[in-house]
mmCIF file of C-alpha atoms in Angstrom:
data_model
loop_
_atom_site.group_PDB
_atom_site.id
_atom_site.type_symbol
_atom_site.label_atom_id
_atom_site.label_comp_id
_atom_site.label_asym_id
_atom_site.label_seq_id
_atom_site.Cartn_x
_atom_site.Cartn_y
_atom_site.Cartn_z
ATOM 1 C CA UNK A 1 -69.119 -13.222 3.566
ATOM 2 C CA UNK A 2 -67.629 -16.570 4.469
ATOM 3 C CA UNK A 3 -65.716 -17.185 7.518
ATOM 4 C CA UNK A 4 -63.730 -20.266 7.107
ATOM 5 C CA UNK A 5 -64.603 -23.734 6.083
ATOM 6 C CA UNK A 6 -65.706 -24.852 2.707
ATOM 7 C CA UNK A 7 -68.876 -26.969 3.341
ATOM 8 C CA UNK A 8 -72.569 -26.778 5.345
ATOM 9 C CA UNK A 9 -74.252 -29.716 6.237
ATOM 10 C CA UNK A 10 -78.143 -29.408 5.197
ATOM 11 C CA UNK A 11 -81.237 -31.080 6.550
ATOM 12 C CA UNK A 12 -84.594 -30.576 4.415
ATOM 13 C CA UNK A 13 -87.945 -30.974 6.552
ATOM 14 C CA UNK A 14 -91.711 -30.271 5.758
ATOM 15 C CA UNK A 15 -94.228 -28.904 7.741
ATOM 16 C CA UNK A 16 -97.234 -31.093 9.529
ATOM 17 C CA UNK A 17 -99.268 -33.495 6.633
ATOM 18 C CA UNK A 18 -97.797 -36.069 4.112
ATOM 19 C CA UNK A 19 -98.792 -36.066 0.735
ATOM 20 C CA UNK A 20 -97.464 -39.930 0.748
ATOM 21 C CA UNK A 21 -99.534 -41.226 3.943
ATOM 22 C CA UNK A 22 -103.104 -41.716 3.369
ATOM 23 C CA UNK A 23 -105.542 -40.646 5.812
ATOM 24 C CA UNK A 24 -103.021 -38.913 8.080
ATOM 25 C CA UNK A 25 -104.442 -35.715 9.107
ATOM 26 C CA UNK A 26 -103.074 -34.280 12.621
ATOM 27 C CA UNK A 27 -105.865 -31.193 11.935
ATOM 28 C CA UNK A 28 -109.252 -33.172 12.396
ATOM 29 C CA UNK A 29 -111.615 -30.404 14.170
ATOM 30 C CA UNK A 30 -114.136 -29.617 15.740
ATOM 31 C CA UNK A 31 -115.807 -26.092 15.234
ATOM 32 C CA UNK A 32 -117.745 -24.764 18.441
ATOM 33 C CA UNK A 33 -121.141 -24.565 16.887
ATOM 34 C CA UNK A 34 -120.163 -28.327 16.699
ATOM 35 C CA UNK A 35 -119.936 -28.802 19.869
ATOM 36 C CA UNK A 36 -122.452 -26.968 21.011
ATOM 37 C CA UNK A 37 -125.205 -28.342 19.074
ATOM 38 C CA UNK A 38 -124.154 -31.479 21.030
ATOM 39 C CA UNK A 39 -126.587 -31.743 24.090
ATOM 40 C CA UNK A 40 -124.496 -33.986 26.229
ATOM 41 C CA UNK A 41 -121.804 -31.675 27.483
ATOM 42 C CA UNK A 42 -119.571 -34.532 28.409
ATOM 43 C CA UNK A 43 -120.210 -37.334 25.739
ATOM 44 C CA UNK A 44 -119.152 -33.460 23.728
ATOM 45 C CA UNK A 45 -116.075 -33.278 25.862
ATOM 46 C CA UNK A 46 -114.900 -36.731 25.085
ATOM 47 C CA UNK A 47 -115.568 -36.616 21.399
ATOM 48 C CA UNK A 48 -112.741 -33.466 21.155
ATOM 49 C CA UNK A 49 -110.378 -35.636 23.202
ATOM 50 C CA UNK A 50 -111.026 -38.107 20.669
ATOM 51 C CA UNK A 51 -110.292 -36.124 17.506
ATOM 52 C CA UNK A 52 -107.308 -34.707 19.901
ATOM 53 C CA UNK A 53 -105.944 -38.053 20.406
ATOM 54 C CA UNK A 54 -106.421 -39.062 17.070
ATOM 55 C CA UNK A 55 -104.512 -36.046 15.653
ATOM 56 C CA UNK A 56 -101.536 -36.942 18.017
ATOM 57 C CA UNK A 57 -101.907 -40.912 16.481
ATOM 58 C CA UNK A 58 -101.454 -39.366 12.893
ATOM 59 C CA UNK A 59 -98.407 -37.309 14.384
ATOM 60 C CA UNK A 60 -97.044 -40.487 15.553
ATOM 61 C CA UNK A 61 -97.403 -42.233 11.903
ATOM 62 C CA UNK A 62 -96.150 -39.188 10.670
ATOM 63 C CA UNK A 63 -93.103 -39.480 12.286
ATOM 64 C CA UNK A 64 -92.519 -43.351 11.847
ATOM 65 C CA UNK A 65 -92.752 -41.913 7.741
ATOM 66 C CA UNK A 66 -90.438 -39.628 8.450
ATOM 67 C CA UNK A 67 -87.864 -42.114 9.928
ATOM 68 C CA UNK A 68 -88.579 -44.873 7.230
ATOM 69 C CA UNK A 69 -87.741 -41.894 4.621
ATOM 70 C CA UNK A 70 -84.741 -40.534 6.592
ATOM 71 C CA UNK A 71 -86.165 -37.743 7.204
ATOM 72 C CA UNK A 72 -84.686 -35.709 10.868
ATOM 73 C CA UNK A 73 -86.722 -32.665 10.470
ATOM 74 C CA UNK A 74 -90.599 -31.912 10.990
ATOM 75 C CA UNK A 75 -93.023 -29.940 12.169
ATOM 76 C CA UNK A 76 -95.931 -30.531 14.184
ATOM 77 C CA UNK A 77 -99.506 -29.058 13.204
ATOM 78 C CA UNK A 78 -100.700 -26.026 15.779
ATOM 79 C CA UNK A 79 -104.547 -27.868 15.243
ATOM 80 C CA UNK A 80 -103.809 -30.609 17.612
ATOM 81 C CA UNK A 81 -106.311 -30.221 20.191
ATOM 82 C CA UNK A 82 -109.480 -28.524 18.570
ATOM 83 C CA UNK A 83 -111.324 -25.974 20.931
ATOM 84 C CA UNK A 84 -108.120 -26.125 23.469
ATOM 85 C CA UNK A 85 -108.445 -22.134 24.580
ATOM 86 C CA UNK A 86 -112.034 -21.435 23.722
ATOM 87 C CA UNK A 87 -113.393 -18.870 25.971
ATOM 88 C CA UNK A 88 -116.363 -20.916 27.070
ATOM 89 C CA UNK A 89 -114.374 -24.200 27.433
ATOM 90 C CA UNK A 90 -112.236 -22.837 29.986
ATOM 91 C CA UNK A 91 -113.021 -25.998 32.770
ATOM 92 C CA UNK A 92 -111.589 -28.445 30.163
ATOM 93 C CA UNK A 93 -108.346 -30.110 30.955
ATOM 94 C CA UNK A 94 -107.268 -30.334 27.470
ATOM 95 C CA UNK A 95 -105.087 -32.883 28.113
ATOM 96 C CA UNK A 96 -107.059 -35.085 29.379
ATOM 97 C CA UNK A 97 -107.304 -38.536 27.591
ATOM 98 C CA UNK A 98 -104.143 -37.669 25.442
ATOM 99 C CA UNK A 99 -101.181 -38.529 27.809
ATOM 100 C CA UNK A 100 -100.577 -41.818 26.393
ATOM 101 C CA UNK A 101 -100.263 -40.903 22.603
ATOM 102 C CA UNK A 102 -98.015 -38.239 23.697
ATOM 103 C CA UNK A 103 -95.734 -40.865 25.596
ATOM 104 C CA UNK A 104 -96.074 -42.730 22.318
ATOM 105 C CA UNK A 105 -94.702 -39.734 20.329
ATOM 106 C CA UNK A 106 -92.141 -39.458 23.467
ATOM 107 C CA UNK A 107 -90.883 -42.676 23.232
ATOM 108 C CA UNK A 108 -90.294 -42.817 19.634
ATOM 109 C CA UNK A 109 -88.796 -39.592 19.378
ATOM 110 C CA UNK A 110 -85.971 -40.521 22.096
ATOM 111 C CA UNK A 111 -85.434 -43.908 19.775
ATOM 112 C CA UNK A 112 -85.761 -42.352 16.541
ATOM 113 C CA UNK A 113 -83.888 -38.588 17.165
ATOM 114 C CA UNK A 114 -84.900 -36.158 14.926
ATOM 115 C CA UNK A 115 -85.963 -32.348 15.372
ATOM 116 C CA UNK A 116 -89.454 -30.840 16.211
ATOM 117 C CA UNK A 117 -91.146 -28.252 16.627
ATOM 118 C CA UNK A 118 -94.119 -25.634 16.242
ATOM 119 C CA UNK A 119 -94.995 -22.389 14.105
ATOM 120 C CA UNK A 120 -98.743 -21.120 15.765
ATOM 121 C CA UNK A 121 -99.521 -18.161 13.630
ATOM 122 C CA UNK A 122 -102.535 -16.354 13.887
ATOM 123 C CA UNK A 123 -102.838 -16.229 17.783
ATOM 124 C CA UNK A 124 -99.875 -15.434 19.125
ATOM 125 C CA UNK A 125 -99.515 -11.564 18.397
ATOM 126 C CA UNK A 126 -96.931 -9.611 21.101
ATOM 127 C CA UNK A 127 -97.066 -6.275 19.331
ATOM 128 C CA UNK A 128 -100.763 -5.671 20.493
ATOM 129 C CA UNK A 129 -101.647 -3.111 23.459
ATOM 130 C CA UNK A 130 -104.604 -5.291 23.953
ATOM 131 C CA UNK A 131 -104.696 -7.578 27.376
ATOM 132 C CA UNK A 132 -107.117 -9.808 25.937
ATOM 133 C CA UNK A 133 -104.563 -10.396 22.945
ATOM 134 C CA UNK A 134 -101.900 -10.768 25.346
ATOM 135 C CA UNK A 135 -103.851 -13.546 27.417
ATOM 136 C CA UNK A 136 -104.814 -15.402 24.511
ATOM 137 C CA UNK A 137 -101.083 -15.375 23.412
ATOM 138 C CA UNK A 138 -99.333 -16.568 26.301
ATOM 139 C CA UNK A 139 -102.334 -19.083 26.535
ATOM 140 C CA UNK A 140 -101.843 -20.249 23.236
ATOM 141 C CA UNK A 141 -97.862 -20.253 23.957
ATOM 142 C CA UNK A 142 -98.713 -22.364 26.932
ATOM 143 C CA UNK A 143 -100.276 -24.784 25.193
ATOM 144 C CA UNK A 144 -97.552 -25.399 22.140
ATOM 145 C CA UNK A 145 -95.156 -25.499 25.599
ATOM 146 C CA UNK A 146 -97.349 -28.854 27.482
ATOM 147 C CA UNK A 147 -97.324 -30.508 23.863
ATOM 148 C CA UNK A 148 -93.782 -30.108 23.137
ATOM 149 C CA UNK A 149 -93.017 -31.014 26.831
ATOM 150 C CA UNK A 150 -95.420 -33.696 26.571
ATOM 151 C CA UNK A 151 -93.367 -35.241 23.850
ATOM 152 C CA UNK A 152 -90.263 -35.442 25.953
ATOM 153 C CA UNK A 153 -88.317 -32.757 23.585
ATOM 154 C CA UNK A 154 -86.557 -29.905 25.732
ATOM 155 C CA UNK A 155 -89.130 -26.489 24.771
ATOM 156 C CA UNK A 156 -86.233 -24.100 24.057
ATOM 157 C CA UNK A 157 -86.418 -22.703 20.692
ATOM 158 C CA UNK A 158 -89.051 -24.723 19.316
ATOM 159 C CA UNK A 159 -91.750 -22.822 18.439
ATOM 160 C CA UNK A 160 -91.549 -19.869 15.762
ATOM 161 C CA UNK A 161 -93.507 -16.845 15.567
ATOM 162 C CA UNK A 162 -93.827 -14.010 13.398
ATOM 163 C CA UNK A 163 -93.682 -10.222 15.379
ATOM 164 C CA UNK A 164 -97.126 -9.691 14.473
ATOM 165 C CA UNK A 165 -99.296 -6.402 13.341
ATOM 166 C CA UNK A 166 -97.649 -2.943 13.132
ATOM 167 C CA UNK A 167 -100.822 -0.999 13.874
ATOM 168 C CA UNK A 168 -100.329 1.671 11.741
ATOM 169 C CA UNK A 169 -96.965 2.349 13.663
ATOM 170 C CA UNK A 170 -94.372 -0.302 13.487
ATOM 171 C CA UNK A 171 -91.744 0.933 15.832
ATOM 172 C CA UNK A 172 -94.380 1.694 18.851
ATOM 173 C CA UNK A 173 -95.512 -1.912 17.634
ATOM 174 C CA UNK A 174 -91.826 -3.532 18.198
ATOM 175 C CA UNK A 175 -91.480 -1.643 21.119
ATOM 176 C CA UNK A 176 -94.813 -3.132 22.513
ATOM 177 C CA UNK A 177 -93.522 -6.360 21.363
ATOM 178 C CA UNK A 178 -90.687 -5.906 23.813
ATOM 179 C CA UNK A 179 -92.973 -4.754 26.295
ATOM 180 C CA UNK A 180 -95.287 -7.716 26.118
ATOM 181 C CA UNK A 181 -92.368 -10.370 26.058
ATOM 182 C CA UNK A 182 -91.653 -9.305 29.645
ATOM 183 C CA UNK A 183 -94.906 -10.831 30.366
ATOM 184 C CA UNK A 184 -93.972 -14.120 29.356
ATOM 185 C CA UNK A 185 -92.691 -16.410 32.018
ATOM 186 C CA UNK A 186 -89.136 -17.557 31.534
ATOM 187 C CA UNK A 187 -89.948 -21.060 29.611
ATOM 188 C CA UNK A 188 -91.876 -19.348 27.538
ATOM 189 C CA UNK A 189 -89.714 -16.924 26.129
ATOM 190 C CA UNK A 190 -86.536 -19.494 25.712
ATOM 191 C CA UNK A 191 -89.432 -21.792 23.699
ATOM 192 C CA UNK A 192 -89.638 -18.741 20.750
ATOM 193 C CA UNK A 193 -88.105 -18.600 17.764
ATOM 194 C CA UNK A 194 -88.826 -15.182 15.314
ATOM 195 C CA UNK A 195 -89.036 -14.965 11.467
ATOM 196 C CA UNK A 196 -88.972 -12.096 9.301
ATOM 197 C CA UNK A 197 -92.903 -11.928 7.388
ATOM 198 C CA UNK A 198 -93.534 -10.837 3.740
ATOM 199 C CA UNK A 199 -95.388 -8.108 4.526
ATOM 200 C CA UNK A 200 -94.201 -5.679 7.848
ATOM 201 C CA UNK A 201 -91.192 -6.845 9.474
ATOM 202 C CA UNK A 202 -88.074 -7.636 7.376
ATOM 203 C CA UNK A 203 -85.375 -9.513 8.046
ATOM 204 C CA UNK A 204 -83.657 -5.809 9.852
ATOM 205 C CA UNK A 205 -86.651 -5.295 11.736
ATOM 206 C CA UNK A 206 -86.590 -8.629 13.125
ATOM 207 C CA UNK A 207 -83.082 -8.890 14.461
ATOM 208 C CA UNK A 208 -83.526 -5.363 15.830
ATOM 209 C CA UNK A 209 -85.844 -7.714 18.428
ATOM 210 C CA UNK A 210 -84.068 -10.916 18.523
ATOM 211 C CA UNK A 211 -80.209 -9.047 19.669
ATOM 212 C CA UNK A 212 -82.295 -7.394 22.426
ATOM 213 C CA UNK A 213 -83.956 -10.265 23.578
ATOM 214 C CA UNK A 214 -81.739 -12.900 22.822
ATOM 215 C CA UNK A 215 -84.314 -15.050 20.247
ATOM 216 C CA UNK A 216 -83.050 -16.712 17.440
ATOM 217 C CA UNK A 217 -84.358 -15.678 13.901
ATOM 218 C CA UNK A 218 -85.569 -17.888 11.367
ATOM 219 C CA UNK A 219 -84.279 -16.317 8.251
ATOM 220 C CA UNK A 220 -87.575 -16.967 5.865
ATOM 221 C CA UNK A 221 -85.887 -16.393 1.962
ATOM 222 C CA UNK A 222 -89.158 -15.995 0.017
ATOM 223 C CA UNK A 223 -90.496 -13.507 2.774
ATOM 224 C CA UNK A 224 -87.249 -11.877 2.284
ATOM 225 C CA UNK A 225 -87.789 -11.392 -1.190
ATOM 226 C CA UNK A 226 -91.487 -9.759 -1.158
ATOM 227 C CA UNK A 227 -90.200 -7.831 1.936
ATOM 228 C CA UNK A 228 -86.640 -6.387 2.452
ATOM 229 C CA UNK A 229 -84.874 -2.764 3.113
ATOM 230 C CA UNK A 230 -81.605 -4.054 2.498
ATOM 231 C CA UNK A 231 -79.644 -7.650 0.771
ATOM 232 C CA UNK A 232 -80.284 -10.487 2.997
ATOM 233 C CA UNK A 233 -76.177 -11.026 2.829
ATOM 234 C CA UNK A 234 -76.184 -7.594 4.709
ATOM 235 C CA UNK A 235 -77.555 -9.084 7.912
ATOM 236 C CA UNK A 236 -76.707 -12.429 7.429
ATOM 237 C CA UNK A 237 -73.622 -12.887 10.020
ATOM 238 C CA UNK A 238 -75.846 -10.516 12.348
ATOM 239 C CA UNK A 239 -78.445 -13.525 11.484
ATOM 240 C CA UNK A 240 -76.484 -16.795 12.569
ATOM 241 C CA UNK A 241 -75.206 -14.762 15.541
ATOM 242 C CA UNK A 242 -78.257 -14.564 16.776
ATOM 243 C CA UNK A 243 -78.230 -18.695 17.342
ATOM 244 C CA UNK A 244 -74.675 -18.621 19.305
ATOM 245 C CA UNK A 245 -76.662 -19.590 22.283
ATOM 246 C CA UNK A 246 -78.958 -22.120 21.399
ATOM 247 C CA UNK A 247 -77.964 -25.432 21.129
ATOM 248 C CA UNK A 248 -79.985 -26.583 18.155
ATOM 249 C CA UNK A 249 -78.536 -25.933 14.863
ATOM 250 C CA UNK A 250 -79.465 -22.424 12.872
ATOM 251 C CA UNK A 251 -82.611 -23.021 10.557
ATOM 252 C CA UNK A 252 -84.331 -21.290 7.938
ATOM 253 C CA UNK A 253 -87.567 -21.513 5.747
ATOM 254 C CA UNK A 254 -87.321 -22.017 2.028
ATOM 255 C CA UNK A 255 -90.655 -21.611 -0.189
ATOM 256 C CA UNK A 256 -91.325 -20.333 -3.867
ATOM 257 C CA UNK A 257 -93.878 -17.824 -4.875
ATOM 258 C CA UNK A 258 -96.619 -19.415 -6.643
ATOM 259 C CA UNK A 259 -96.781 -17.292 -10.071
ATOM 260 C CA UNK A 260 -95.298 -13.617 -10.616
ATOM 261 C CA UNK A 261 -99.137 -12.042 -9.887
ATOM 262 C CA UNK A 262 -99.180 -14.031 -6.375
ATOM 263 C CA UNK A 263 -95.766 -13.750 -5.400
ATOM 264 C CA UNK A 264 -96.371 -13.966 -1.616
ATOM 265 C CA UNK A 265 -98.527 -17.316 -1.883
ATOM 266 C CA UNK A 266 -96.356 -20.823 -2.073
ATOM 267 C CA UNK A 267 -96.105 -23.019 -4.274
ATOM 268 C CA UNK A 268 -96.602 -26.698 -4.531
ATOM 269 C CA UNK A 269 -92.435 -26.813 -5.223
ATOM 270 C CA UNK A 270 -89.625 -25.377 -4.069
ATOM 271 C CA UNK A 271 -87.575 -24.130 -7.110
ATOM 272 C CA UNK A 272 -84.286 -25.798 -7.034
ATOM 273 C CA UNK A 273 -82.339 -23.159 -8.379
ATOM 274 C CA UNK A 274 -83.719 -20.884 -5.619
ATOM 275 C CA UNK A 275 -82.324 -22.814 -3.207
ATOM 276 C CA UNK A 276 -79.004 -24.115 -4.466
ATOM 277 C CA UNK A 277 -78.223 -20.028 -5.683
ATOM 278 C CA UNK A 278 -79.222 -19.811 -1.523
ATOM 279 C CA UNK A 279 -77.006 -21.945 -0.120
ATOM 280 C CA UNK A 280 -74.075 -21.244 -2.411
ATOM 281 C CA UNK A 281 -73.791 -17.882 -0.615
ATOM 282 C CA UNK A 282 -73.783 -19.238 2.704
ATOM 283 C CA UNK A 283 -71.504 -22.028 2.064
ATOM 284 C CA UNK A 284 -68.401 -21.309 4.417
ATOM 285 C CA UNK A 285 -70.423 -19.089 6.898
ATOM 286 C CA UNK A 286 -72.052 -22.132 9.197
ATOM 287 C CA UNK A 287 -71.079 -25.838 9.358
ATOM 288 C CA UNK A 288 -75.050 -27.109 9.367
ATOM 289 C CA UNK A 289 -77.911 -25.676 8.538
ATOM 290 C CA UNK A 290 -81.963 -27.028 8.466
ATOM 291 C CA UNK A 291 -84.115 -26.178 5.753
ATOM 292 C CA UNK A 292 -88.105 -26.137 6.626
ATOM 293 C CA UNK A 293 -89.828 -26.434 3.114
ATOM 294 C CA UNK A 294 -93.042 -24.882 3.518
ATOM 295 C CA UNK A 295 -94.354 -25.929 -0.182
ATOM 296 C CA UNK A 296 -98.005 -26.685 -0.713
ATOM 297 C CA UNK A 297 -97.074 -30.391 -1.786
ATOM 298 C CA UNK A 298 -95.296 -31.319 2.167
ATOM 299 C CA UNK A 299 -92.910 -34.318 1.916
ATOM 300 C CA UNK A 300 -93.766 -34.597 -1.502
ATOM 301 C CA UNK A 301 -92.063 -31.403 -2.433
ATOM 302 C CA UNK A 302 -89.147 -32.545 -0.043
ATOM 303 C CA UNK A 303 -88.681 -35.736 -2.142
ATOM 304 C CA UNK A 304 -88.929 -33.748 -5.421
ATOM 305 C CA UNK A 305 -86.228 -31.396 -4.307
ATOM 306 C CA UNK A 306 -83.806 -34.302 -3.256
ATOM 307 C CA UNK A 307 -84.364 -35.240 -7.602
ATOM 308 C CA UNK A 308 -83.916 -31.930 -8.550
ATOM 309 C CA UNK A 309 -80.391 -31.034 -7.172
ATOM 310 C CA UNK A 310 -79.400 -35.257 -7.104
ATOM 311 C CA UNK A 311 -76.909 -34.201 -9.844
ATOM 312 C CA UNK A 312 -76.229 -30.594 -9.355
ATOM 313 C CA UNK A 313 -72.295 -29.625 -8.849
ATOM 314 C CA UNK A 314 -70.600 -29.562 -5.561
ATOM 315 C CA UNK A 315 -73.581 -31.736 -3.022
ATOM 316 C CA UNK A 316 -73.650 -34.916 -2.120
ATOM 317 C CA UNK A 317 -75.669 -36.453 -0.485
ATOM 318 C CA UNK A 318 -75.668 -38.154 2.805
ATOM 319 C CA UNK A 319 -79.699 -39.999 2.736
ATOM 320 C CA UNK A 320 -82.515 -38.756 1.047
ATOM 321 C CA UNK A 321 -83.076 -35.429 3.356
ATOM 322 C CA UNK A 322 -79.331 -34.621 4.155
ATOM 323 C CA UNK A 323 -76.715 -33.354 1.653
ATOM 324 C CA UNK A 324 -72.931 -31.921 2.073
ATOM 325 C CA UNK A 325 -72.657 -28.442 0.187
ATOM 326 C CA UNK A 326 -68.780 -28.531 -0.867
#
C-alpha cells in the first residue's frame, strides 16, 4: 500500500468540551417552551443572544486551552446559537449581539493558527426527497458557514457530514443525495466534508459520492469496523485521493467501541493499540495526517493517548498533540 516515504506527521484533536476547563460549556440552551413561557418577546430574544454569546466566550477559552496545551486541532460545538432555525423564530437575526466574540475567536485564531471546524449531525440530511428537509439543511449549512466565516477561517472543507438515511433504498437515497447537493449554492458545497457512518453507508458507499462530487471523505475507523463491505486498505489510496484538491491536510476520526455488546457507542478512551496498528498501515502512503478523537472523555482522552504510545516503537514526538510515525 505505501507509496514512498517512510514517515506521517500526526496531529490528535478532540471534539467541542474540555474535561480539564471548568465551567466551559459552548452548548448552554435554551429549549423553545423556554422561551416561550417568557412573556417579553424581546427581553426573550436577548437572553438567547446571551447564552449564544456566552457559548462563543467558552469557545474562545477553549481555544486559549488548546494553545497553552499545544494542541492545533479542534472542533467547534454545532449548539452555539440555541433556537438559531426555529420555525417560529424566523425574524431573529441570530447574529445579532455575537459579532464581537466572534472577532475575539477571529483574532486569536489568526495569532494562534490551528485548525477548525464543524460536524452538525442530525439536521443536515441530503438523501431525503423531502423540501422541508432540504430547507432545513441548507439552513442549517448556512448557519455552520456565517460562524466559521465569522471566525475569519476560509469555509472550504470545514464542516463534516454523514450521507444521511437510506429510506429503505440506499442507492435511490445516494442518488437523491446527488440530486439535492445541486441545490446547494457553491460555498456551501466546497464547506462539506463526508464520513462513512456505522450503520448505512460504508467507507465504498461514501467515496462512490465524494469522486463524483469532488468532497473529501473523512475516513471514520471505528465506523469502519461496525460497517464495511470490503478492508478499509482496499479503498484507502481511492480515500486520500479524494483530498488532492483541498488544501488542508487529509483527516480522519479515531474512537473505540465502548464494550463488545455496544460496539457502535464510544468510549471514554481511545485504545492505543487501535490506533498505533492504524497508522502503521498508512505509514508511507501520506506525509501528515489529523486525528479527531471523538472519545467520551474530550482532551482528556487526547492527553491519555499522548501517555499511552509516549514509549511505543518508531514515534516521536514533536509537543504533546503532534508525533512523527517513522
Amino acid at each position: 500500500m505505501k507509496k514512498g516515504g517512510d514517515l506521517v506527521i500526526v496531529r490528535l484533536g478532540y471534539v467541542a468540551m474540555s474535561m480539564k476547563l471548568e465551567n466551559s460549556s459552548p452548548s448552554q440552551t435554551m429549549t423553545y417552551k423556554q422561551f416561550s413561557s417568557l412573556k417579553d418577546r424581546d427581553a426573550a430574544l436577548r437572553k438567547l443572544e446571551r447564552i449564544a454569546a456566552s457559548n462563543l466566550h467558552n469557545c474562545l477559552r477553549l481555544l486559549r486551552h488548546n494553545a497553552a496545551n499545544d494542541i492545533h486541532f479542534f472542533r467547534f460545538s454545532s449548539k452555539l446559537i440555541p433556537l438559531a432555525n426555529h420555525p417560529e423564530l424566523k425574524d431573529w437575526d441570530y447574529f445579532t449581539g455575537i459579532e464581537a466574540p466572534l472577532k475575539e475567536i477571529a483574532q486569536f485564531l489568526k495569532d494562534h493558527p490551528m485548525r477548525v471546524d464543524f460536524h452538525p449531525e442530525h439536521f443536515v440530511v441530503l438523501t431525503s426527497s423531502k423540501a422541508d428537509i432540504l430547507k432545513n439543511t441548507i439552513k442549517t449549512l448556512q448557519l455552520h458557514y456565517r460562524l466559521i466565516r465569522g471566525m475569519g477561517v476560509p469555509p472550504e472543507h470545514r464542516c463534516v457530514i454523514h450521507v444521511g438515511g437510506a429510506y429503505e433504498d440506499k442507492e435511490k437515497a445516494m442518488e437523491q443525495f446527488i440530486h439535492n447537493f445541486g441545490f446547494l449554492a457553491p460555498h456551501l458545497q466546497k464547506m462539506l466534508l463526508l464520513e462513512n457512518d456505522d450503520t448505512v453507508y460504508t467507507q465504498h458507499d461514501a467515496l462512490y459520492l465524494c469522486e463524483k462530487l469532488q468532497i473529501p471523505l473523512v475516513f471514520d475507523l471505528h465506523h469502519h469496523l461496525a460497517n464495511h463491505e470490503y478492508d478499509w486498505e482496499q479503498d484507502w489510496e481511492r480515500t486520500i485521493a479524494t483530498w488532492s484538491h483541498s488544501k488542508l491536510p487529509m483527516k480522519f476520526h479515531i474512537s473505540s467501541p465502548r464494550s463488545p455488546s455496544h460496539y457502535k457507542a464510544h468510549a471514554d478512551y481511545v485504545d492505543p493499540d487501535m490506533l498505533y496498528g492504524f497508522l502503521q498501515k498508512i505509514n508511507g502512503t501520506v506525509t501528515e495526517i489529523d486525528c479527531m478523537i471523538e472519545a467520551k472523555r474530550k482532551d482528556e482522552a487526547l492527553f491519555q493517548l499522548h501517555e499511552d504510545l509516549s514509549f511505543r516503537k518508531n514515534i516521536e514526538w514533536l509537543d504533546a498533540s503532534t508525533f512523527i510515525v517513522h
